[in-house]
PDB file of C-alpha atoms and ligand atoms in Angstrom:
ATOM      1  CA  UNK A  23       0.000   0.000   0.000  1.00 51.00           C
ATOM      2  CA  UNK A  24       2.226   2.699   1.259  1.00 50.00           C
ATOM      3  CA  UNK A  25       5.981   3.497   0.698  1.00 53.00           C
ATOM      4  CA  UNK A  26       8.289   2.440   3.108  1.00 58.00           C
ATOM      5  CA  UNK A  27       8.757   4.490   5.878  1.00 56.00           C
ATOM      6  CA  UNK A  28      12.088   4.705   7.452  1.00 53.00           C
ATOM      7  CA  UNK A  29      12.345   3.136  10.384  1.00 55.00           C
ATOM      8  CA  UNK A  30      13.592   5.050  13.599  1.00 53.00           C
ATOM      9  CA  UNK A  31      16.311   1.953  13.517  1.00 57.00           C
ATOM     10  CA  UNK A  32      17.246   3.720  10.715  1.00 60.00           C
ATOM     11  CA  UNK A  33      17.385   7.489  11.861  1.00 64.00           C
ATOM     12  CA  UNK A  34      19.358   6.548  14.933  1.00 65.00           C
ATOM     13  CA  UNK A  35      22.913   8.356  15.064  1.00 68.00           C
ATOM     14  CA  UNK A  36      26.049   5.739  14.794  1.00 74.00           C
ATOM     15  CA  UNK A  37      27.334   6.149  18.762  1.00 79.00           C
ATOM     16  CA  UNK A  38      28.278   3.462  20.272  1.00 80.00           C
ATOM     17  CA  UNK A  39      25.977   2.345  23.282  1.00 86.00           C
ATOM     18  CA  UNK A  40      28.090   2.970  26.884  1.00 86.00           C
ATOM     19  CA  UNK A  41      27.248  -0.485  27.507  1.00 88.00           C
ATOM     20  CA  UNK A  42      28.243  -2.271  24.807  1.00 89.00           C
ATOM     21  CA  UNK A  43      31.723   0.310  24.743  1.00 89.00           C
ATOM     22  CA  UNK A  44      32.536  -0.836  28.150  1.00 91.00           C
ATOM     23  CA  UNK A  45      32.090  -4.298  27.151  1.00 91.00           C
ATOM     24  CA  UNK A  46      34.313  -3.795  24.355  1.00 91.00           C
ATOM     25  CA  UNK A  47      37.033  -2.006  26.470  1.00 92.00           C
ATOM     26  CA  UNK A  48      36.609  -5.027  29.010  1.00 92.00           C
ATOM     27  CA  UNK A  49      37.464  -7.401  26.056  1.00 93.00           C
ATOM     28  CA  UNK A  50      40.441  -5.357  24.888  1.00 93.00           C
ATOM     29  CA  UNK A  51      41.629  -5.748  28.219  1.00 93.00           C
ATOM     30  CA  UNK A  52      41.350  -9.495  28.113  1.00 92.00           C
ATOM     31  CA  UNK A  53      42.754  -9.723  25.038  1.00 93.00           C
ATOM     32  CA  UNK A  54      45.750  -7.733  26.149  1.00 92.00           C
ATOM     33  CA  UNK A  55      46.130  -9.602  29.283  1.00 91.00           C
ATOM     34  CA  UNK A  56      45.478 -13.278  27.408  1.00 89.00           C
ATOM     35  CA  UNK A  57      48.410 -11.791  24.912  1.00 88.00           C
ATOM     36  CA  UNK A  58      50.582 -11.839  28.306  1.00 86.00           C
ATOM     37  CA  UNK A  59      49.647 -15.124  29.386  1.00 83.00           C
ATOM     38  CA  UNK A  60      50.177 -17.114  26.014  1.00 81.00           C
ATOM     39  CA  UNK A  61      53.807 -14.993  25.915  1.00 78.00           C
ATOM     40  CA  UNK A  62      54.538 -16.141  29.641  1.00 74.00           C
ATOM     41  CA  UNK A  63      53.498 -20.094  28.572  1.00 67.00           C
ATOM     42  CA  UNK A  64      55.246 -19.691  25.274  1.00 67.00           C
ATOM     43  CA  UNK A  65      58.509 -17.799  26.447  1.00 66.00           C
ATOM     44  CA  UNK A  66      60.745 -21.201  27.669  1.00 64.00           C
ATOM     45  CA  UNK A  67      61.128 -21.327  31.526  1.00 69.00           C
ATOM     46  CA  UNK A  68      64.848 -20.911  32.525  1.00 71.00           C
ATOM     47  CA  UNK A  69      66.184 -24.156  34.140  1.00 81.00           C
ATOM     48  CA  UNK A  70      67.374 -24.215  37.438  1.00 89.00           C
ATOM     49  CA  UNK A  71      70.910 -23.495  37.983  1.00 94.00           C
ATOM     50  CA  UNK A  72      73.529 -25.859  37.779  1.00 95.00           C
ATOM     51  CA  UNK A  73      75.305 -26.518  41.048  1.00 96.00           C
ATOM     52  CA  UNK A  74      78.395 -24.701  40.143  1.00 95.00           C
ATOM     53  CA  UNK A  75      76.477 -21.714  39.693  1.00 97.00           C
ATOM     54  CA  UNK A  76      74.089 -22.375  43.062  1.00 96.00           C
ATOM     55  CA  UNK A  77      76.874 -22.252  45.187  1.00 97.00           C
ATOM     56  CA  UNK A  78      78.943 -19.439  43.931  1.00 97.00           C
ATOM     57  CA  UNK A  79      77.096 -16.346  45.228  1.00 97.00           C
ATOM     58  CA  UNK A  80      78.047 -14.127  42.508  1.00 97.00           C
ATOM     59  CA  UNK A  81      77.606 -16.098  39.624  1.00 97.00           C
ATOM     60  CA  UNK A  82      73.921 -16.935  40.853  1.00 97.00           C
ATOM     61  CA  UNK A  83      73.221 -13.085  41.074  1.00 97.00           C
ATOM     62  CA  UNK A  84      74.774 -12.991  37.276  1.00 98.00           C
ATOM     63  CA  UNK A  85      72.722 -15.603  36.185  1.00 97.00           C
ATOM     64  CA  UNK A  86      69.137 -13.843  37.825  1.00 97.00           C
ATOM     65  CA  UNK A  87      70.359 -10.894  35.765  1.00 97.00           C
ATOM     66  CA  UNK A  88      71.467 -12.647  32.365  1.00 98.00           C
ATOM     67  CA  UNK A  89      68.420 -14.072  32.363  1.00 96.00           C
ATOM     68  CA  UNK A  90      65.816 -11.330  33.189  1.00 96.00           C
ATOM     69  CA  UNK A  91      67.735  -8.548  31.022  1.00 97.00           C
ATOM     70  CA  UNK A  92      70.028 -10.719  28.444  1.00 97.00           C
ATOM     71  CA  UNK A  93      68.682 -13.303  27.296  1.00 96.00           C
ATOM     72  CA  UNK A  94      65.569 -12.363  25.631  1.00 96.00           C
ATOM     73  CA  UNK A  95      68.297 -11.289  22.913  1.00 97.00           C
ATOM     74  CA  UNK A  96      71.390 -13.056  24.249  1.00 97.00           C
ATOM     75  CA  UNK A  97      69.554 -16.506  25.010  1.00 96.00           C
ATOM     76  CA  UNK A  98      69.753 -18.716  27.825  1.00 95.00           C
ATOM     77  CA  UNK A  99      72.918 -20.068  27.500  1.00 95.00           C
ATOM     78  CA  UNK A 100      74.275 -17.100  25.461  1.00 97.00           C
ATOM     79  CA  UNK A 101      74.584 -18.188  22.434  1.00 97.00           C
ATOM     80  CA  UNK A 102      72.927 -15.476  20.490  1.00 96.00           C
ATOM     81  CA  UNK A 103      69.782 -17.142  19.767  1.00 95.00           C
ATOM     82  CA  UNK A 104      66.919 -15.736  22.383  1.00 95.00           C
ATOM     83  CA  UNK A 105      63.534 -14.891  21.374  1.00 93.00           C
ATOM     84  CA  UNK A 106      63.663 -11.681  19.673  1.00 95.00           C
ATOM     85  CA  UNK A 107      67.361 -11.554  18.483  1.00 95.00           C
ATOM     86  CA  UNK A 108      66.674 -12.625  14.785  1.00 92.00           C
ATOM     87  CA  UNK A 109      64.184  -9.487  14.618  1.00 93.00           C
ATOM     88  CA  UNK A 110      66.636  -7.013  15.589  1.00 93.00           C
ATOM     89  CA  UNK A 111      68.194  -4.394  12.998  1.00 92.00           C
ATOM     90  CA  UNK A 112      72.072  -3.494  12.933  1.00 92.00           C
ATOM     91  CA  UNK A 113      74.374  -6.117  13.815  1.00 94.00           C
ATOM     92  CA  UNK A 114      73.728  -9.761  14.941  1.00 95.00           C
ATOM     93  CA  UNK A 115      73.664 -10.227  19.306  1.00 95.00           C
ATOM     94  CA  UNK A 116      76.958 -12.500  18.084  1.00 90.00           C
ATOM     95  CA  UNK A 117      77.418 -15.760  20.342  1.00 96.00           C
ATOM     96  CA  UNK A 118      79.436 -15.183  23.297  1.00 97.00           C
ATOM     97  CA  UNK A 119      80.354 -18.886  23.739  1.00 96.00           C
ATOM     98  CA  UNK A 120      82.356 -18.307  20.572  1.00 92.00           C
ATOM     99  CA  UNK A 121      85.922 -18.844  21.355  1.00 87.00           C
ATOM    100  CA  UNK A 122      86.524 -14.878  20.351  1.00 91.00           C
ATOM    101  CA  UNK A 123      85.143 -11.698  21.644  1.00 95.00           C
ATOM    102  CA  UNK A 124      84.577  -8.950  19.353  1.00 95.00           C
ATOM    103  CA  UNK A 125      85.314  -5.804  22.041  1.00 96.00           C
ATOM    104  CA  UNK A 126      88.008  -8.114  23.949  1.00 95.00           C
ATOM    105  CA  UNK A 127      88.220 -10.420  27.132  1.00 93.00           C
ATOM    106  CA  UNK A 128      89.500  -8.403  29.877  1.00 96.00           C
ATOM    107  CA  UNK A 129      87.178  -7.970  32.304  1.00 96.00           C
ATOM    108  CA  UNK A 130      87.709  -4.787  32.063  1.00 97.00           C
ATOM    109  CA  UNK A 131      86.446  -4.466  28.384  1.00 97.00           C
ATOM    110  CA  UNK A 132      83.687  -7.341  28.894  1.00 97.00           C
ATOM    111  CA  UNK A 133      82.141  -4.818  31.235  1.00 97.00           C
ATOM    112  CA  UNK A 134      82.654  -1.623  29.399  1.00 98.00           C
ATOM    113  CA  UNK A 135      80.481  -2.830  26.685  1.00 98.00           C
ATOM    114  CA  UNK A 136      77.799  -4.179  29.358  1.00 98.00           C
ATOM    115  CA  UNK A 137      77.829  -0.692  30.943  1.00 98.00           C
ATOM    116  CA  UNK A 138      77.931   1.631  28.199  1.00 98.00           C
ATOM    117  CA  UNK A 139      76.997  -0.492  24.805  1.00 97.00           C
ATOM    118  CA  UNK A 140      78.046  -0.921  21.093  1.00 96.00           C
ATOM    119  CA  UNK A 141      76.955   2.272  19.648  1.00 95.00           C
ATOM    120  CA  UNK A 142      74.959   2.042  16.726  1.00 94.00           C
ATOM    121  CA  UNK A 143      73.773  -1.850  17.771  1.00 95.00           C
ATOM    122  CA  UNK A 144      71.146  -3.116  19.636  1.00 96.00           C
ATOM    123  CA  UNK A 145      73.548  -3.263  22.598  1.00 96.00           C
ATOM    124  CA  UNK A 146      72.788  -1.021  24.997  1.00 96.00           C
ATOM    125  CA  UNK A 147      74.477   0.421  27.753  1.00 97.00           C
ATOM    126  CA  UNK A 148      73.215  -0.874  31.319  1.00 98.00           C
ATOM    127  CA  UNK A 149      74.732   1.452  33.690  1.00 97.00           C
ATOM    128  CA  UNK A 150      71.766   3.438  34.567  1.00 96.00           C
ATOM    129  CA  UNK A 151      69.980   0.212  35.660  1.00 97.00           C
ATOM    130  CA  UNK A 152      72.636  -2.182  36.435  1.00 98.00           C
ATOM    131  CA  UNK A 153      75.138  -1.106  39.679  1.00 97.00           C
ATOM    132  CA  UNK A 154      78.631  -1.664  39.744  1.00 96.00           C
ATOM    133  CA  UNK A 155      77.949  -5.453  41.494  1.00 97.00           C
ATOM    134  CA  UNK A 156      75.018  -5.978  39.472  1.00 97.00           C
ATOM    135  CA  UNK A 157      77.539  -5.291  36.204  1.00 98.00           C
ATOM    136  CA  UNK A 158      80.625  -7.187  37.699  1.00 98.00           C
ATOM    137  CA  UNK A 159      78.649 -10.401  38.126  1.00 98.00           C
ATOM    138  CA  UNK A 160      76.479 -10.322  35.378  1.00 98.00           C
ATOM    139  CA  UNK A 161      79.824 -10.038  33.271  1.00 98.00           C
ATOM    140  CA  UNK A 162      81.108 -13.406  35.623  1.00 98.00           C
ATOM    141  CA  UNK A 163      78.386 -15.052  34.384  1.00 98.00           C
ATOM    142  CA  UNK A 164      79.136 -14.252  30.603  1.00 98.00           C
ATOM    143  CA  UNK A 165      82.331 -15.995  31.118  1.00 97.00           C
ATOM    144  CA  UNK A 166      80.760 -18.759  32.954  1.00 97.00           C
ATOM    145  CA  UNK A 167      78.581 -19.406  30.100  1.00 97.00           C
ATOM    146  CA  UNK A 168      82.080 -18.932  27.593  1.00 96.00           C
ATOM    147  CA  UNK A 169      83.337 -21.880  29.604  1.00 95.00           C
ATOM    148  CA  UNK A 170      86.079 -19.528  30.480  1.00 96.00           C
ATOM    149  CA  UNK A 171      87.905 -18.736  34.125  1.00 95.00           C
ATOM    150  CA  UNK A 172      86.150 -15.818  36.470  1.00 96.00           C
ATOM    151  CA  UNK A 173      88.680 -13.513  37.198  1.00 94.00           C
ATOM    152  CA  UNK A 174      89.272 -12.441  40.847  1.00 94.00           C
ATOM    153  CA  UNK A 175      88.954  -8.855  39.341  1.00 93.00           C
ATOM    154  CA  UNK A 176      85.127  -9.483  38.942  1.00 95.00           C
ATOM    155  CA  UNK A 177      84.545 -10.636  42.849  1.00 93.00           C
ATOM    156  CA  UNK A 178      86.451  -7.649  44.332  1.00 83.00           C
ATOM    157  CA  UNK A 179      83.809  -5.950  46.681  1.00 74.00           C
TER     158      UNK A 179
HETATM  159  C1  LIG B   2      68.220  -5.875  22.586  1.00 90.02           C
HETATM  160  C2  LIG B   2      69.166  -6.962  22.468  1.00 90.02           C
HETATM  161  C3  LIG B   2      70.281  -7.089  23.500  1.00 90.02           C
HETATM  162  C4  LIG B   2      70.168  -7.162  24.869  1.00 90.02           C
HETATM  163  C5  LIG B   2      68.909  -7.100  25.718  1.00 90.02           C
HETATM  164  C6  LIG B   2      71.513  -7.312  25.358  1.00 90.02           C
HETATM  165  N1  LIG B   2      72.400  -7.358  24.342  1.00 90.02           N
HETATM  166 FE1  LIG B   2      74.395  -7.680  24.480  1.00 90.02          FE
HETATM  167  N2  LIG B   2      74.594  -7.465  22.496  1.00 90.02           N
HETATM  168  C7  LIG B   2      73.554  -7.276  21.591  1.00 90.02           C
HETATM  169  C8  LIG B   2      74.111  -7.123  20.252  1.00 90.02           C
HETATM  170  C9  LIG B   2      73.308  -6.873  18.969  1.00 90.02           C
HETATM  171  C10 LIG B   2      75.513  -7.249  20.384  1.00 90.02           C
HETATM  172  C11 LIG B   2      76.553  -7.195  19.259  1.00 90.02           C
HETATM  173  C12 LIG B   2      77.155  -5.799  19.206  1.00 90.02           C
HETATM  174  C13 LIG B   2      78.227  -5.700  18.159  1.00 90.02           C
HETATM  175  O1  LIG B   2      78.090  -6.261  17.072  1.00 90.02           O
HETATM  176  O2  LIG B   2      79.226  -5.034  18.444  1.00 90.02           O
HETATM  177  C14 LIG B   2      75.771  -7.474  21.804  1.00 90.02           C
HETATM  178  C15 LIG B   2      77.040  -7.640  22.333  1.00 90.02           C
HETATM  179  C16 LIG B   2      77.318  -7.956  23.655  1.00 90.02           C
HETATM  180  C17 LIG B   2      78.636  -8.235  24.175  1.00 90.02           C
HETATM  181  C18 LIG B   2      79.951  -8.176  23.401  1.00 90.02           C
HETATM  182  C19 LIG B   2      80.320  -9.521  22.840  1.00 90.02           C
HETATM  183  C20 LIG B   2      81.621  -9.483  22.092  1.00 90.02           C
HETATM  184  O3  LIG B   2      81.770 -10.314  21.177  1.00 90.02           O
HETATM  185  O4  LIG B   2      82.493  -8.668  22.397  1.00 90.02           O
HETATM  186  C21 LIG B   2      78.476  -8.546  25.492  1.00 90.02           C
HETATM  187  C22 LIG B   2      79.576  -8.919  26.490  1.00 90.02           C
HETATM  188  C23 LIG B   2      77.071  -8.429  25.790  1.00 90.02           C
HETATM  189  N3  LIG B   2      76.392  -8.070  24.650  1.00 90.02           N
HETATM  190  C24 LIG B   2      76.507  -8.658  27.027  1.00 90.02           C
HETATM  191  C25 LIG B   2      75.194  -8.358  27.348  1.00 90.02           C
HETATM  192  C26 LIG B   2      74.663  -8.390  28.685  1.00 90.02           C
HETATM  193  C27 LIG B   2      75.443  -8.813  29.916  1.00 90.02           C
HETATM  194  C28 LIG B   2      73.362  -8.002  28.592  1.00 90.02           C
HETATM  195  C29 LIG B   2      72.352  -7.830  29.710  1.00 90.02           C
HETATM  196  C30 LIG B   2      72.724  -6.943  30.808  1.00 90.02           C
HETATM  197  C31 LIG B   2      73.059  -7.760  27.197  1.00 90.02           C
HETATM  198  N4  LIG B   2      74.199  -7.970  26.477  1.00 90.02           N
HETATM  199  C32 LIG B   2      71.830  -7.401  26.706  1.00 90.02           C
HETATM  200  C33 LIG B   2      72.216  -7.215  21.900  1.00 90.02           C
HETATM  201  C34 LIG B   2      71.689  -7.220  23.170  1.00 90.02           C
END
């Protein structure tokens, strides 16, 4: 009989109900926080230390370092192969179980690049964050994981 009418469906301005916005900001938030679950489960769980690093105070504080701030490029064991380092730009993280060290093995230089960084790498400096300690034994543990000796120089106080 009659034309269609529009509908007031139709008239209705496109806002976004506060209900159903909440709802979607509560399932952003779940998404977000299911994101950090799935990266905890996927991210591989360190070991527990081997007893030659257990009972050697300062390589055990290395090791909680090296693992919560190196390895996610570093990896575990140091080899160069954590999670993100084939997605970084500039030069490869390198494998520091290699039998040479690109900056040098004193202790001296292992912790100058620890503290202040390769410039124009991903390596960055640490010395705002790390302490003098905190950089002396996470640089122990790098030669713990090179298989080579810990020099007294690294466990003065
Ligand atoms: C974002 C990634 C990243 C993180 C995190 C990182 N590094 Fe590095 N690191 C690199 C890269 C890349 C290089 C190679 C730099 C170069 O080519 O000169 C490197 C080089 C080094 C070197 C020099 C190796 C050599 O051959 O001389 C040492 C030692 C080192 N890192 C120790 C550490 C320690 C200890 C930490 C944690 C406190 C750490 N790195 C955290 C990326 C990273």
């Amino acid at each position: 009989m009659s034309a269609e009418e529009p509908t007031s469906q139709d008239s209705l301005p496109a806002a976004i109900d506060p209900a159903a916005s909440r709802l979607i900001f509560l399932a952003m938030l779940g998404l977000v926080a299911g994101g950090l679950v799935a990266f905890r489960m996927l991210s591989r769980p360190a070991p527990p230390p081997p007893p030659e690093v257990a009972r050697d105070a300062l390589l055990s504080r290395g090791r909680e370092i090296f693992l919560a701030r190196c390895a996610t490029c570093h990896g575990n064991e140091g080899r160069g192969d954590g999670p993100i380092a084939r997605n970084l730009l500039g030069p490869p993280v390198g494998n520091l179980t290699d039998d040479q060290w690109k900056h040098g093995d004193r202790p001296d230089q292992v912790i100058a690049v620890i503290a202040q960084g390769v410039p124009n790498t991903r390596m960055e400096g640490w010395s705002r964050v790390l302490d003098p300690p905190e950089l002396r034994a996470v640089a122990a543990y790098v030669y713990y994981l090179a298989r080579r000796p810990v020099s007294e120089e690294l466990r003065k106080p």
